[in-house]
mmCIF file with all atom_site columns, C-alpha atoms in Angstrom:
data_model
loop_
_atom_site.group_PDB
_atom_site.id
_atom_site.type_symbol
_atom_site.label_atom_id
_atom_site.label_alt_id
_atom_site.label_comp_id
_atom_site.label_asym_id
_atom_site.label_entity_id
_atom_site.label_seq_id
_atom_site.pdbx_PDB_ins_code
_atom_site.Cartn_x
_atom_site.Cartn_y
_atom_site.Cartn_z
_atom_site.occupancy
_atom_site.B_iso_or_equiv
_atom_site.pdbx_formal_charge
_atom_site.auth_seq_id
_atom_site.auth_comp_id
_atom_site.auth_asym_id
_atom_site.auth_atom_id
_atom_site.pdbx_PDB_model_num
ATOM 1  C CA . MET A 1 1  ? -15.103 1.571   14.985  1.00 36.00 ? 1  MET A CA 1
ATOM 2  C CA . ASN A 1 2  ? -14.000 4.577   12.972  1.00 41.00 ? 2  ASN A CA 1
ATOM 3  C CA . SER A 1 3  ? -13.815 3.860   9.255   1.00 41.00 ? 3  SER A CA 1
ATOM 4  C CA . SER A 1 4  ? -12.742 7.292   8.039   1.00 41.00 ? 4  SER A CA 1
ATOM 5  C CA . HIS A 1 5  ? -10.174 7.240   5.305   1.00 44.00 ? 5  HIS A CA 1
ATOM 6  C CA . PRO A 1 6  ? -6.824  8.877   6.247   1.00 46.00 ? 6  PRO A CA 1
ATOM 7  C CA . THR A 1 7  ? -6.906  11.175  3.234   1.00 45.00 ? 7  THR A CA 1
ATOM 8  C CA . GLN A 1 8  ? -10.349 12.451  4.245   1.00 53.00 ? 8  GLN A CA 1
ATOM 9  C CA . ASN A 1 9  ? -9.392  13.653  7.696   1.00 57.00 ? 9  ASN A CA 1
ATOM 10 C CA . GLY A 1 10 ? -6.089  15.252  6.656   1.00 61.00 ? 10 GLY A CA 1
ATOM 11 C CA . SER A 1 11 ? -3.802  13.044  8.749   1.00 63.00 ? 11 SER A CA 1
ATOM 12 C CA . HIS A 1 12 ? -1.380  12.485  5.856   1.00 74.00 ? 12 HIS A CA 1
ATOM 13 C CA . PRO A 1 13 ? -1.069  15.809  3.999   1.00 79.00 ? 13 PRO A CA 1
ATOM 14 C CA . TYR A 1 14 ? 2.531   15.204  2.905   1.00 80.00 ? 14 TYR A CA 1
ATOM 15 C CA . LEU A 1 15 ? 1.717   11.798  1.465   1.00 79.00 ? 15 LEU A CA 1
ATOM 16 C CA . ARG A 1 16 ? -1.231  13.297  -0.430  1.00 84.00 ? 16 ARG A CA 1
ATOM 17 C CA . ALA A 1 17 ? 0.997   16.067  -1.767  1.00 82.00 ? 17 ALA A CA 1
ATOM 18 C CA . ALA A 1 18 ? 3.633   13.558  -2.890  1.00 80.00 ? 18 ALA A CA 1
ATOM 19 C CA . THR A 1 19 ? 0.995   11.460  -4.649  1.00 83.00 ? 19 THR A CA 1
ATOM 20 C CA . THR A 1 20 ? -0.328  14.563  -6.376  1.00 86.00 ? 20 THR A CA 1
ATOM 21 C CA . GLY A 1 21 ? 3.202   15.402  -7.504  1.00 80.00 ? 21 GLY A CA 1
ATOM 22 C CA . VAL A 1 22 ? 3.761   11.944  -8.976  1.00 80.00 ? 22 VAL A CA 1
ATOM 23 C CA . CYS A 1 23 ? 0.405   12.148  -10.787 1.00 85.00 ? 23 CYS A CA 1
ATOM 24 C CA . HIS A 1 24 ? 1.423   15.539  -12.184 1.00 82.00 ? 24 HIS A CA 1
ATOM 25 C CA . HIS A 1 25 ? 4.639   14.090  -13.605 1.00 75.00 ? 25 HIS A CA 1
ATOM 26 C CA . ILE A 1 26 ? 2.708   11.214  -15.165 1.00 78.00 ? 26 ILE A CA 1
ATOM 27 C CA . ARG A 1 27 ? 0.384   13.677  -16.913 1.00 80.00 ? 27 ARG A CA 1
ATOM 28 C CA . CYS A 1 28 ? 3.329   15.808  -18.077 1.00 76.00 ? 28 CYS A CA 1
ATOM 29 C CA . LEU A 1 29 ? 5.094   12.842  -19.662 1.00 75.00 ? 29 LEU A CA 1
ATOM 30 C CA . LYS A 1 30 ? 2.065   11.373  -21.445 1.00 76.00 ? 30 LYS A CA 1
ATOM 31 C CA . PRO A 1 31 ? 1.974   11.691  -25.215 1.00 71.00 ? 31 PRO A CA 1
ATOM 32 C CA . GLU A 1 32 ? -0.253  14.478  -26.434 1.00 68.00 ? 32 GLU A CA 1
ATOM 33 C CA . ARG A 1 33 ? -3.572  13.679  -28.074 1.00 67.00 ? 33 ARG A CA 1
ATOM 34 C CA . ASP A 1 34 ? -2.458  15.124  -31.433 1.00 61.00 ? 34 ASP A CA 1
ATOM 35 C CA . HIS A 1 35 ? 0.708   13.001  -31.485 1.00 59.00 ? 35 HIS A CA 1
ATOM 36 C CA . PRO A 1 36 ? -0.050  9.765   -29.593 1.00 59.00 ? 36 PRO A CA 1
ATOM 37 C CA . THR A 1 37 ? 3.179   8.039   -30.628 1.00 59.00 ? 37 THR A CA 1
ATOM 38 C CA . ALA A 1 38 ? 5.461   10.937  -29.711 1.00 56.00 ? 38 ALA A CA 1
ATOM 39 C CA . SER A 1 39 ? 6.031   10.649  -25.979 1.00 63.00 ? 39 SER A CA 1
ATOM 40 C CA . LYS A 1 40 ? 8.019   13.326  -24.215 1.00 67.00 ? 40 LYS A CA 1
ATOM 41 C CA . PRO A 1 41 ? 11.612  12.430  -23.334 1.00 71.00 ? 41 PRO A CA 1
ATOM 42 C CA . VAL A 1 42 ? 12.363  11.706  -19.694 1.00 75.00 ? 42 VAL A CA 1
ATOM 43 C CA . ASP A 1 43 ? 15.142  13.869  -18.355 1.00 81.00 ? 43 ASP A CA 1
ATOM 44 C CA . ARG A 1 44 ? 17.543  13.175  -15.519 1.00 86.00 ? 44 ARG A CA 1
ATOM 45 C CA . PRO A 1 45 ? 15.812  15.460  -12.967 1.00 84.00 ? 45 PRO A CA 1
ATOM 46 C CA . HIS A 1 46 ? 12.531  13.514  -13.396 1.00 78.00 ? 46 HIS A CA 1
ATOM 47 C CA . LEU A 1 47 ? 14.315  10.215  -12.794 1.00 82.00 ? 47 LEU A CA 1
ATOM 48 C CA . ASP A 1 48 ? 16.257  11.569  -9.816  1.00 85.00 ? 48 ASP A CA 1
ATOM 49 C CA . LEU A 1 49 ? 13.097  12.946  -8.200  1.00 82.00 ? 49 LEU A CA 1
ATOM 50 C CA . LEU A 1 50 ? 11.232  9.702   -8.796  1.00 82.00 ? 50 LEU A CA 1
ATOM 51 C CA . HIS A 1 51 ? 14.123  7.748   -7.264  1.00 83.00 ? 51 HIS A CA 1
ATOM 52 C CA . THR A 1 52 ? 14.098  10.051  -4.227  1.00 85.00 ? 52 THR A CA 1
ATOM 53 C CA . HIS A 1 53 ? 10.339  9.594   -3.880  1.00 84.00 ? 53 HIS A CA 1
ATOM 54 C CA . LEU A 1 54 ? 10.625  5.797   -4.054  1.00 83.00 ? 54 LEU A CA 1
ATOM 55 C CA . ALA A 1 55 ? 13.448  5.787   -1.501  1.00 84.00 ? 55 ALA A CA 1
ATOM 56 C CA . ALA A 1 56 ? 11.323  7.894   0.893   1.00 85.00 ? 56 ALA A CA 1
ATOM 57 C CA . LEU A 1 57 ? 8.359   5.539   0.378   1.00 84.00 ? 57 LEU A CA 1
ATOM 58 C CA . HIS A 1 58 ? 10.693  2.646   1.173   1.00 83.00 ? 58 HIS A CA 1
ATOM 59 C CA . GLN A 1 59 ? 11.578  4.262   4.505   1.00 85.00 ? 59 GLN A CA 1
ATOM 60 C CA . LEU A 1 60 ? 7.901   4.913   5.246   1.00 84.00 ? 60 LEU A CA 1
ATOM 61 C CA . LEU A 1 61 ? 6.932   1.294   4.527   1.00 83.00 ? 61 LEU A CA 1
ATOM 62 C CA . ASP A 1 62 ? 9.818   0.130   6.695   1.00 84.00 ? 62 ASP A CA 1
ATOM 63 C CA . GLN A 1 63 ? 8.549   2.202   9.629   1.00 85.00 ? 63 GLN A CA 1
ATOM 64 C CA . LEU A 1 64 ? 4.944   1.099   9.084   1.00 83.00 ? 64 LEU A CA 1
ATOM 65 C CA . ALA A 1 65 ? 5.972   -2.570  8.929   1.00 83.00 ? 65 ALA A CA 1
ATOM 66 C CA . ASP A 1 66 ? 7.970   -2.262  12.161  1.00 84.00 ? 66 ASP A CA 1
ATOM 67 C CA . ALA A 1 67 ? 5.043   -0.577  13.919  1.00 85.00 ? 67 ALA A CA 1
ATOM 68 C CA . ALA A 1 68 ? 2.446   -3.064  12.639  1.00 85.00 ? 68 ALA A CA 1
ATOM 69 C CA . ARG A 1 69 ? 4.423   -6.251  13.144  1.00 83.00 ? 69 ARG A CA 1
ATOM 70 C CA . PRO A 1 70 ? 3.977   -6.768  16.922  1.00 86.00 ? 70 PRO A CA 1
ATOM 71 C CA . PRO A 1 71 ? 0.217   -6.156  17.220  1.00 88.00 ? 71 PRO A CA 1
ATOM 72 C CA . TYR A 1 72 ? -0.711  -7.303  13.697  1.00 88.00 ? 72 TYR A CA 1
ATOM 73 C CA . PRO A 1 73 ? 1.789   -9.896  12.390  1.00 88.00 ? 73 PRO A CA 1
ATOM 74 C CA . ALA A 1 74 ? -0.042  -10.521 9.105   1.00 89.00 ? 74 ALA A CA 1
ATOM 75 C CA . ALA A 1 75 ? -0.204  -6.812  8.308   1.00 88.00 ? 75 ALA A CA 1
ATOM 76 C CA . GLY A 1 76 ? 3.489   -6.491  9.144   1.00 83.00 ? 76 GLY A CA 1
ATOM 77 C CA . ARG A 1 77 ? 4.319   -9.316  6.721   1.00 85.00 ? 77 ARG A CA 1
ATOM 78 C CA . HIS A 1 78 ? 2.265   -7.687  3.955   1.00 88.00 ? 78 HIS A CA 1
ATOM 79 C CA . LEU A 1 79 ? 3.972   -4.346  4.509   1.00 86.00 ? 79 LEU A CA 1
ATOM 80 C CA . ALA A 1 80 ? 7.374   -6.047  4.541   1.00 83.00 ? 80 ALA A CA 1
ATOM 81 C CA . SER A 1 81 ? 6.542   -7.697  1.193   1.00 88.00 ? 81 SER A CA 1
ATOM 82 C CA . ALA A 1 82 ? 5.455   -4.341  -0.244  1.00 87.00 ? 82 ALA A CA 1
ATOM 83 C CA . ARG A 1 83 ? 8.712   -2.843  1.044   1.00 85.00 ? 83 ARG A CA 1
ATOM 84 C CA . THR A 1 84 ? 10.721  -5.510  -0.778  1.00 87.00 ? 84 THR A CA 1
ATOM 85 C CA . ARG A 1 85 ? 8.866   -4.914  -4.056  1.00 88.00 ? 85 ARG A CA 1
ATOM 86 C CA . LEU A 1 86 ? 9.308   -1.154  -3.697  1.00 85.00 ? 86 LEU A CA 1
ATOM 87 C CA . TRP A 1 87 ? 13.025  -1.647  -3.060  1.00 83.00 ? 87 TRP A CA 1
ATOM 88 C CA . GLN A 1 88 ? 13.270  -3.705  -6.264  1.00 87.00 ? 88 GLN A CA 1
ATOM 89 C CA . ALA A 1 89 ? 11.518  -0.929  -8.231  1.00 83.00 ? 89 ALA A CA 1
ATOM 90 C CA . THR A 1 90 ? 13.829  1.694   -6.703  1.00 80.00 ? 90 THR A CA 1
ATOM 91 C CA . ALA A 1 91 ? 16.893  -0.384  -7.597  1.00 83.00 ? 91 ALA A CA 1
ATOM 92 C CA . HIS A 1 92 ? 15.690  -0.746  -11.196 1.00 81.00 ? 92 HIS A CA 1
ATOM 93 C CA . LEU A 1 93 ? 15.207  2.997   -11.486 1.00 72.00 ? 93 LEU A CA 1
#
């Protein structure tokens, strides 16, 4: 049984890049050490890009749930639940 992690063998480079991008935005929006109460304002492009990212993740989870459901019903249910929660977060954004 192969237990290699997908991010270690490079099978999901786009997903890794997207995660890195989200982490970059988180760091950019954090308050600076000198002024911990002064957080940076969030502009419309940040929100639009985050919404686009969440919508793309929603599509990915949808495809993964459909692929996992027949051979692994429990995994398909878990992915479908994650898809629902992600959709709720996307709708709130």
